[in-house]
Coordinates of C-alpha atoms in Angstrom, one line a residue:
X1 CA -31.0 31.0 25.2
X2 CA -33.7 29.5 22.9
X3 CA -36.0 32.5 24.3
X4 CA -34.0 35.0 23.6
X5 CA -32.9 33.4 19.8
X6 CA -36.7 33.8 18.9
X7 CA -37.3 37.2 20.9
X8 CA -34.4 38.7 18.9
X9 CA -35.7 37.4 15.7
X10 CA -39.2 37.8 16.2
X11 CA -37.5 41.9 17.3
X12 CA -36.3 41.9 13.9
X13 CA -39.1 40.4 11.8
X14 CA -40.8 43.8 13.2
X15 CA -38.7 46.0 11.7
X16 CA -38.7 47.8 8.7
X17 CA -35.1 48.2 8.1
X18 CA -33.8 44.7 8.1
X19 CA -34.5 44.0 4.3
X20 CA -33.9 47.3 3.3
X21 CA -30.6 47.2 5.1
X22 CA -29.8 43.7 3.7
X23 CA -30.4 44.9 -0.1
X24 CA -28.8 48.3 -0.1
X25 CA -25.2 46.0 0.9
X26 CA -26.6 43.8 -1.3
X27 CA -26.4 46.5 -4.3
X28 CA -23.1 47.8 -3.2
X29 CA -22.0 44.1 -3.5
X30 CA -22.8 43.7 -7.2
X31 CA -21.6 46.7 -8.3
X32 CA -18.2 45.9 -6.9
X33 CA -18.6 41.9 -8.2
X34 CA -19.8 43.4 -12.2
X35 CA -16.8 45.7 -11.7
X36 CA -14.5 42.6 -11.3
X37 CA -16.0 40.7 -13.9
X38 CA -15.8 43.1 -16.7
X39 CA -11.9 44.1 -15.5
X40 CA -11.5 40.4 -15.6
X41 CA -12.7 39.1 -18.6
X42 CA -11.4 41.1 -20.5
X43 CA -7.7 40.7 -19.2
X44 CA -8.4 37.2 -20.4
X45 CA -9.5 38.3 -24.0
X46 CA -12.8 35.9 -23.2
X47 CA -15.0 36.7 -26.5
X48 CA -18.1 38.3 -25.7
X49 CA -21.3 38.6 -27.5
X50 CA -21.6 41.2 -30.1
X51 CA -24.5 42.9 -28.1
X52 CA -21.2 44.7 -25.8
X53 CA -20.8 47.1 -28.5
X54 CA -23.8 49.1 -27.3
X55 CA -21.6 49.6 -24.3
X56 CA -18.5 51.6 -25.8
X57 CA -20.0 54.9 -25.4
X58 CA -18.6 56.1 -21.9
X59 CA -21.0 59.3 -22.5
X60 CA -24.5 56.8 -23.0
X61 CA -23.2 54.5 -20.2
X62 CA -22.8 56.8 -18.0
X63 CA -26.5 59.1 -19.3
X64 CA -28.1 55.5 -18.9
X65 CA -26.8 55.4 -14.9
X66 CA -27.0 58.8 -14.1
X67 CA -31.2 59.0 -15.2
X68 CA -31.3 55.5 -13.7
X69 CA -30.3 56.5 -10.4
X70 CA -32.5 59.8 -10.6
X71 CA -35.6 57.9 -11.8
X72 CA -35.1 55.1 -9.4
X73 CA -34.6 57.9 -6.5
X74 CA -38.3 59.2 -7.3
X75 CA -39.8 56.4 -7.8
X76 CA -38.1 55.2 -4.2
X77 CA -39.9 58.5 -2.5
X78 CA -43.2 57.6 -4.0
X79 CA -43.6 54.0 -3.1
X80 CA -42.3 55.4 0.5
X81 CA -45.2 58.3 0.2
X82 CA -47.6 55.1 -0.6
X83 CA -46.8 53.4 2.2
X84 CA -47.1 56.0 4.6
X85 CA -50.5 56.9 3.2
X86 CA -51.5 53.5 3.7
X87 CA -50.1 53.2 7.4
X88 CA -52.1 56.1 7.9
X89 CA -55.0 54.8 7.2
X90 CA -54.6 51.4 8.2
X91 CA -54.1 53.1 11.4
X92 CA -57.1 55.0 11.5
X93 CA -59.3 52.3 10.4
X94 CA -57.6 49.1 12.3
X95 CA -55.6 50.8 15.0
X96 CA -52.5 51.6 15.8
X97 CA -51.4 48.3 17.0
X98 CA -52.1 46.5 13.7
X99 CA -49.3 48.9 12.0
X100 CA -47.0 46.0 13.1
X101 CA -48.1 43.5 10.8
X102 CA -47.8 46.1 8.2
X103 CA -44.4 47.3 9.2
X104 CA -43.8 43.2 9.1
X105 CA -45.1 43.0 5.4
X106 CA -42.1 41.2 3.6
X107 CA -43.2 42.4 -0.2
X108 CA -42.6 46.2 1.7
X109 CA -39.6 45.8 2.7
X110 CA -38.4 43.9 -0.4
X111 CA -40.0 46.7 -2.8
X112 CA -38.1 49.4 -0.6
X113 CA -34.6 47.4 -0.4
X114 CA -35.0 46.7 -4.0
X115 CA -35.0 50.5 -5.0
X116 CA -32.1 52.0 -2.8
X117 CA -30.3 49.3 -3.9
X118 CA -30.2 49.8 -7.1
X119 CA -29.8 53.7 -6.3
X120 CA -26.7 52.7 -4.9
X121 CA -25.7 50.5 -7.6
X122 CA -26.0 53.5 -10.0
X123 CA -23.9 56.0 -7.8
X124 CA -21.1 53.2 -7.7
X125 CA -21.0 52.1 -11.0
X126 CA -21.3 56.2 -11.6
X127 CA -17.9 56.1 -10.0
X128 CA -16.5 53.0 -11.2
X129 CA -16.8 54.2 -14.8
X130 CA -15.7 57.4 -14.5
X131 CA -12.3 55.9 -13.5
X132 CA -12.5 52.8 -15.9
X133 CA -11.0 53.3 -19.6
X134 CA -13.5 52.1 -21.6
X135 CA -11.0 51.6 -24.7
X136 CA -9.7 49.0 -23.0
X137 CA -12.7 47.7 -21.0
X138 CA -16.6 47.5 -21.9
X139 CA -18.6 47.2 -18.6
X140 CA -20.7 44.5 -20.7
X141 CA -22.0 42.5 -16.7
X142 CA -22.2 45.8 -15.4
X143 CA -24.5 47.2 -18.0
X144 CA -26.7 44.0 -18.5
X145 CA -27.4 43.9 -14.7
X146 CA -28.2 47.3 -14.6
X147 CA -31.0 47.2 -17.2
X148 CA -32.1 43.6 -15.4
X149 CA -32.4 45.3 -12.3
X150 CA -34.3 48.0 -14.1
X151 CA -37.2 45.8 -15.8
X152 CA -37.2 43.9 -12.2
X153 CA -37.9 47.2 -10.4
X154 CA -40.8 48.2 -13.2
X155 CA -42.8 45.1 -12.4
X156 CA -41.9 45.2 -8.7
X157 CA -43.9 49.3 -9.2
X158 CA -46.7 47.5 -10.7
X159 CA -46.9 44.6 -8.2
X160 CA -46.5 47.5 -5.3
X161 CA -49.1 49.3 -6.3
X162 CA -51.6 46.0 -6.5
X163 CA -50.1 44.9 -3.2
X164 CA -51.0 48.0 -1.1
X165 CA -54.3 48.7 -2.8
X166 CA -55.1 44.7 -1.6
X167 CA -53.7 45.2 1.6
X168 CA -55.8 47.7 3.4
X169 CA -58.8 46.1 2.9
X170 CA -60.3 45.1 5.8
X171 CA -61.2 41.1 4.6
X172 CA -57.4 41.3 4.0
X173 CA -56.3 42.7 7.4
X174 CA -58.6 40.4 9.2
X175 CA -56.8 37.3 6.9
X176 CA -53.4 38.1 7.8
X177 CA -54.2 38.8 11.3
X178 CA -55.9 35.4 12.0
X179 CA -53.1 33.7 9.4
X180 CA -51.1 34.9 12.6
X181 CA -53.3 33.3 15.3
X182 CA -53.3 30.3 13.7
X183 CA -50.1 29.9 13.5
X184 CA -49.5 31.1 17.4
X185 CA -51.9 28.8 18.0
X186 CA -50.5 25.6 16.5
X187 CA -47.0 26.8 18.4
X188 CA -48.2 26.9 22.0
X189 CA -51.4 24.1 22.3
X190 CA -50.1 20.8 20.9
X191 CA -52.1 18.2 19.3
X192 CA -54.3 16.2 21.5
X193 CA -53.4 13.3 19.2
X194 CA -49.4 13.9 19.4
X195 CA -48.5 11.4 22.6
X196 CA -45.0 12.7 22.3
X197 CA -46.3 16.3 23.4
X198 CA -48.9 15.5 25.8
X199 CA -49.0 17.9 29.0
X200 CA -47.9 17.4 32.6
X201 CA -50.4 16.4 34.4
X202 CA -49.5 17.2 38.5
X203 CA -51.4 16.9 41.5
X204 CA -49.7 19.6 43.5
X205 CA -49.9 18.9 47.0
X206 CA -52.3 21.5 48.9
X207 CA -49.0 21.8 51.6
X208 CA -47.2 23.3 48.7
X209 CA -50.2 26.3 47.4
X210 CA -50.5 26.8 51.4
X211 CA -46.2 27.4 51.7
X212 CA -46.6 29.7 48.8
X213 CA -49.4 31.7 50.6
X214 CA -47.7 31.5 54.4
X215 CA -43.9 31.3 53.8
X216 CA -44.0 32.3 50.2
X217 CA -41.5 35.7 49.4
X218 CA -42.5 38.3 47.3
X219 CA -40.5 38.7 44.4
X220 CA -41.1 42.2 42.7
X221 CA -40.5 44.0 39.4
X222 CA -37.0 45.8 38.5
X223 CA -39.2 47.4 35.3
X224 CA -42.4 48.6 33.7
X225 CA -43.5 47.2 30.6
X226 CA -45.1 44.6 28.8
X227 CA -44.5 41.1 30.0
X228 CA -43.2 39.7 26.5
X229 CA -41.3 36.3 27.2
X230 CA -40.0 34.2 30.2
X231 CA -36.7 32.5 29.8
X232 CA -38.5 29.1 31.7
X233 CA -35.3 26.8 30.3
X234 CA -33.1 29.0 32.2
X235 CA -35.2 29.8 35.4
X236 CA -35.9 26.2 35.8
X237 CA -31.8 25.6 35.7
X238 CA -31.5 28.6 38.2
X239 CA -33.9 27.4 40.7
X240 CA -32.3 24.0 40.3
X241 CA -28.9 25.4 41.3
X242 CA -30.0 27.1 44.1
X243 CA -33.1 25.4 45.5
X244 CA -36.0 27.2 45.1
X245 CA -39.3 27.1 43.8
X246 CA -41.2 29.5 42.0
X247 CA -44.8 30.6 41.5
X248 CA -45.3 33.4 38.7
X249 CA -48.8 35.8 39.2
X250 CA -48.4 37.4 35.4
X251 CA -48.3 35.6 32.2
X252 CA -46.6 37.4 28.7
X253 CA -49.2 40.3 27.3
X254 CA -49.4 41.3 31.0
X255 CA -48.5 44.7 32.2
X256 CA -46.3 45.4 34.9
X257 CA -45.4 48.1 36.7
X258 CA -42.0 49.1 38.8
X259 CA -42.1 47.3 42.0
X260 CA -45.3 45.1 41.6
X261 CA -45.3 41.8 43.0
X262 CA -44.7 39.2 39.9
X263 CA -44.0 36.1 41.6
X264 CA -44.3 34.2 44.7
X265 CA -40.6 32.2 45.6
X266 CA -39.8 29.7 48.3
X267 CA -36.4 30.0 49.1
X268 CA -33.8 29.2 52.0
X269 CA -32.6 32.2 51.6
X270 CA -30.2 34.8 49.5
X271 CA -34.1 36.5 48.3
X272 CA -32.3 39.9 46.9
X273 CA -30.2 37.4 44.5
X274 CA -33.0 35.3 43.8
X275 CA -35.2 38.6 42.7
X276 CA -32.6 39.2 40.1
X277 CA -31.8 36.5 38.3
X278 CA -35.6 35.7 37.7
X279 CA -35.9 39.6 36.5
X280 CA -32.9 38.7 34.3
X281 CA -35.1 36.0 32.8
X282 CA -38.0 38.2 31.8
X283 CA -38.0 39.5 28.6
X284 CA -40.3 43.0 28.9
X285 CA -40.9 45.9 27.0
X286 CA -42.7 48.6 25.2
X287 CA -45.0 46.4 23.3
X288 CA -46.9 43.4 23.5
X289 CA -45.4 40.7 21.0
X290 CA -47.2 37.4 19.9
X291 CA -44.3 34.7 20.6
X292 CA -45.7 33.4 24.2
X293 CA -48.9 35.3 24.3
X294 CA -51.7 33.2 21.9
X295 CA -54.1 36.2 23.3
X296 CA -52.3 38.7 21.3
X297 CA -53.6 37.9 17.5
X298 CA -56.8 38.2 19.5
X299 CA -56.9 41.3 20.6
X300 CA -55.7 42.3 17.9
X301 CA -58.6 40.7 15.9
X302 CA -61.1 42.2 18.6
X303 CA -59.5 45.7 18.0
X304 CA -60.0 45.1 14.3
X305 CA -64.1 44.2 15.3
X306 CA -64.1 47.5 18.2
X307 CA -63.2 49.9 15.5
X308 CA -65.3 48.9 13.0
X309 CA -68.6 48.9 15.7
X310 CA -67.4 52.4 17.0
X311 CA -69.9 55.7 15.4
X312 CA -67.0 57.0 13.4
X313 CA -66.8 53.8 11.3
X314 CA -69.9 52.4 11.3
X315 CA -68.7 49.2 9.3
X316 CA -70.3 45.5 11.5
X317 CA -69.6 43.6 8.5
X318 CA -66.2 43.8 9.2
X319 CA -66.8 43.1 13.2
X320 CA -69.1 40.4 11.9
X321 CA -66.3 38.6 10.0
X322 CA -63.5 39.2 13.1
X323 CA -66.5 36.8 15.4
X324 CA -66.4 34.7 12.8
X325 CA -62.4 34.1 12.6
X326 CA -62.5 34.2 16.5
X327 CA -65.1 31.4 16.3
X328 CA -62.7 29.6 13.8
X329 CA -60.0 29.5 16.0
X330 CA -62.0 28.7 19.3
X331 CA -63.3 25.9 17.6
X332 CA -59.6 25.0 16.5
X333 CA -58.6 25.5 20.5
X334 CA -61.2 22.9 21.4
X335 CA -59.2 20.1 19.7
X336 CA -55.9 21.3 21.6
X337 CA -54.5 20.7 24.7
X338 CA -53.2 23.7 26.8
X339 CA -49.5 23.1 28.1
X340 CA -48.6 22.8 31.3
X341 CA -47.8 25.3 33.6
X342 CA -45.3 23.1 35.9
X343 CA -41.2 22.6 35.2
X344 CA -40.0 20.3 36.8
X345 CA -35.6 19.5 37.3
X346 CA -34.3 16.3 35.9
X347 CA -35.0 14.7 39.5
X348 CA -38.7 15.7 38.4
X349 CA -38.7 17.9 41.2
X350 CA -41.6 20.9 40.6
X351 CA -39.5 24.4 40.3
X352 CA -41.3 26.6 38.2
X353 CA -45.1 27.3 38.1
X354 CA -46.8 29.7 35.4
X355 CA -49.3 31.5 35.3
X356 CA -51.4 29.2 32.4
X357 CA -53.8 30.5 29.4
X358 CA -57.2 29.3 30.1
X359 CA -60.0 28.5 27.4
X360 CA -62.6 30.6 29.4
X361 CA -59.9 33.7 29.6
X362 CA -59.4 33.1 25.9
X363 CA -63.4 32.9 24.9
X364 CA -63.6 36.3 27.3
X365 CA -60.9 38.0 25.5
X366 CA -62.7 37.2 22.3
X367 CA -66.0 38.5 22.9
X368 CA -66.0 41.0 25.9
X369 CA -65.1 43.8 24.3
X370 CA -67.3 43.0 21.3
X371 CA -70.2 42.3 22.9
X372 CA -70.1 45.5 24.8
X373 CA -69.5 47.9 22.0
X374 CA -71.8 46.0 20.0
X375 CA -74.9 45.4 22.4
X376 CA -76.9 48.0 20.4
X377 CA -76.2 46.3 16.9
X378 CA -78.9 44.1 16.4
X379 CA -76.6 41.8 13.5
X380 CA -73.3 41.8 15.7
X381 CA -75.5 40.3 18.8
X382 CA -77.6 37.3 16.6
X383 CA -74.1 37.0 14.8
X384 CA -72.5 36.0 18.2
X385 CA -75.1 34.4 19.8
X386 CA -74.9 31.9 16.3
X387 CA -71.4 31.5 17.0
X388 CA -71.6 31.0 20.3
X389 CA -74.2 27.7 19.4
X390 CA -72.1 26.5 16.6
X391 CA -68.9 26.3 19.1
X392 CA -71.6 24.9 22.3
X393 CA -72.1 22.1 19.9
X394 CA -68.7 21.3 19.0
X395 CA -67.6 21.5 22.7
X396 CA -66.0 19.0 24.7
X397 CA -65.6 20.1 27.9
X398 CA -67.7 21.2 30.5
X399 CA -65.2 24.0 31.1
X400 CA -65.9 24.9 26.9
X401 CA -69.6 24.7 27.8
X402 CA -69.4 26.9 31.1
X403 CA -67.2 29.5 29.2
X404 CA -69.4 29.9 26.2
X405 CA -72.7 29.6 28.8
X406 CA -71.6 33.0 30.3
X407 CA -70.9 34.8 27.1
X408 CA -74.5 33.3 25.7
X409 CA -76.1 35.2 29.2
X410 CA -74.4 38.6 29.1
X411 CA -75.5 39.1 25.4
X412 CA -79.1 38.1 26.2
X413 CA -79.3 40.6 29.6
X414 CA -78.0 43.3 28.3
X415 CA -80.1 43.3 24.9
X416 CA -83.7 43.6 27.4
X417 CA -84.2 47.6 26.4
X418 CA -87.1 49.0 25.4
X419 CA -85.4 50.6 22.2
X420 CA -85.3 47.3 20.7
X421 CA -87.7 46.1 18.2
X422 CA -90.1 43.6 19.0
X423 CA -89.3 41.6 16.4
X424 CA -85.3 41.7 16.9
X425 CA -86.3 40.9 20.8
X426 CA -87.9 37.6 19.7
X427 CA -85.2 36.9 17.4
X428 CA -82.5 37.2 20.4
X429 CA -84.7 35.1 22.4
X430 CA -85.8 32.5 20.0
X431 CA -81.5 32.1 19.8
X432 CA -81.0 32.5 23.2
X433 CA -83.5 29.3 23.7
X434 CA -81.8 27.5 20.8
X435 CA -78.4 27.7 22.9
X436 CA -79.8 26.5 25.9
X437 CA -81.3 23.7 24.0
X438 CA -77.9 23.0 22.8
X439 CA -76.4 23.0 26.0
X440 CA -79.2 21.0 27.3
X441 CA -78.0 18.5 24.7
X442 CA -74.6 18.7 25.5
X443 CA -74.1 18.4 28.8
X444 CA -76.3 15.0 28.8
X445 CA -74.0 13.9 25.8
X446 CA -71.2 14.4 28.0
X447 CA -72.3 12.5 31.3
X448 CA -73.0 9.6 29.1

């Protein structure tokens, strides 16, 4: 149930609507509450200040609403224009998947909501007056919130404006996508230091991965899509109740197709049930979403890099600042501890088995695509071959230094051709020797 809670909010934090939606009832709301006050307060004869008499005209109260509500209308359809125009081109420039985090953008949403709102606050209150006899009652709250709202809505324009014109830059883009990953990040891999969070550490039995091979059933896919969250609380309960054990082949960011084979299940029996309740469990669809995947702010951070390398952008200052927030964070990753991939029942009893994020598939995901579509920058390749020293350095692990050693080597084969300058050869190799120097160091650092 916990899965789905953050699946359905993490749904709606994606969509632009929700604030919108939440304002616009909002606006209703107060004109109905202003409406009651003013009714109200002046059934009790409460004495009000002398600024209400600027509120007696029923013909200037209801000018003042009716140009509110067209002016706010406009300026509603050009900060919409505005943001289309800037979807556009962030989606030119950054991709079509980073429109997310800009259909996510709170300040958006809130600018939007805040407009139609008061639209619909001035078409209400339009009504409200036109019924209300204003000998007997001055719409004093009604008026003053109205001219509130008004100044609020000025400034919010201004502050739009400033906001977009900040927000598709690409140092910004590249901010708020790693401001993402760092915070996926510090959800999935706990704190070496936090005892209270350490991971499972389990010696399965080499009976157990040879059932799963031999006797193991296929369990297949009811759906297509992308693999965005496993239920595990849930599966773990189900395969406690009905004794089995299962072995998933996909993590979340995966796609799967109809019929594919996703997991591996030992079971007595009853498969067909079993295949259903763990596709019940799977939360997939159209889109890849960050809450179990820690791989999908980096992609999305290596898309950023891609499309700034490729011929119609030209930009490697802006792929030269995505390796150097992917370095950040694999640097971060190196003081973490992956969680485990077992679940095991309350009689400690191993059930459930994931497929597990691993810091080599994570380094790979961060610089394969990068390296190849920038082998023929000479800055992009010394820029990752620093990076990749910085992190050897800060390593702790042979399996940091082994993943970091194969990036190192692909960069320094495939930058051999003949095109390249002499001098921009030495540089590569002088770095490339400076690495294996470092690793060198390293690896004798950790022995001892």
């Amino acid at each position: 149930m916990k899965t789905r809670i953050i699946h359905f909010f993490e749904v709606l934090s994606s969509n632009f609507w929700v604030i919108p939606l939440l304002l616009l009832i909002s606006g209703a709301g107060l004109a109905f509450l202003n409406v009651y006050l003013d009714k109200t307060l002046y059934a009790r004869h409460i004495e009000l200040p002398e600024l209400y008499l600027y509120f007696n005209s029923a013909s200037n109260i209801r000018t003042l609403l009716s140009v509110s509500a067209t002016s706010i209308l406009g300026v509603a359809g050009v900060s919409f224009s505005i943001t289309i125009a800037s979807l556009t081109l962030a989606s030119q420039q950054f991709g079509p998947r980073l429109l997310r985090n800009f259909m996510s953008d709170r300040f958006n949403q809130l600018v939007l909501g805040c407009f139609i709102g008061t639209f619909l606050y001035c078409i209400l209150m339009l009504q409200f007056t036109g019924s209300m006899e204003l000998d007997k009652t001055t719409p004093f709250f009604s008026m003053m919130s109205l001219l509130t709202i008004l100044i609020f809505n000025l400034l919010l324009l201004v502050f739009f404006i400033h906001h977009i014109a900040v927000a598709i830059q690409a140092e910004t883009v590249i901010t708020e996508v790693n401001n993402e990953l760092v915070t996926q990040m510090n959800c999935t891999f706990p704190n070496k230091a936090d005892k209270n969070s350490q991971s499972i550490q389990l010696d399965i039995p080499d009976d157990l991965t040879k059932k799963f091979e031999q006797k193991g059933e296929d369990i297949y896919s009811t759906t297509s899509g992308y693999l965005q969250a496993i239920d595990t609380d849930n599966l773990v309960k189900c395969a406690t109740d009905n004794d089995y054990v299962i072995k998933f082949i996909i993590k979340p960011g995966d796609f799967i197709l109809t019929n594919s084979v996703i997991a591996h299940c030992l079971a007595s029996d009853q498969i067909d049930e079993i295949e259903k309740d763990i596709n019940t469990h799977l939360l997939i669809g159209s889109e890849g979403t960050p809450e179990q995947d820690p791989e999908f702010a980096v992609r999305q951070l290596v898309e950023v890099a891609v499309r700034a390398l490729s011929p119609g952008i030209n930009d490697p200052f802006t792929a030269i600042s995505c390796i150097k927030k992917l370095g950040e964070n694999i640097a971060f990753l190196m003081q973490r501890q992956f969680p485990t991939q077992y679940h095991l029942d309350d009689s400690g009893q191993l059930r459930l088995e994931l497929k597990p994020f691993t810091f080599r598939g994570i380094v790979d995901t961060s610089f394969d695509q990068i390296r190849q579509h920038g082998k023929n920058d000479i800055a992009v390749v010394i820029c990752l071959l620093q990076m990749l020293n910085k992190l050897i350095l800060q390593s702790q692990t042979k399996e940091h230094m082994e993943a970091l050693k194969v990036q190192a080597e692909a960069i320094s084969s495939v930058n051999t051709d003949d095109v390249i300058a002499l001098k921009d050869k030495e540089d590569i190799k002088e770095l490339y020797d400076v690495i294996n120097v470092s690793l060198n160091t390293k690896e004798s650092t950790l022995l001892t």
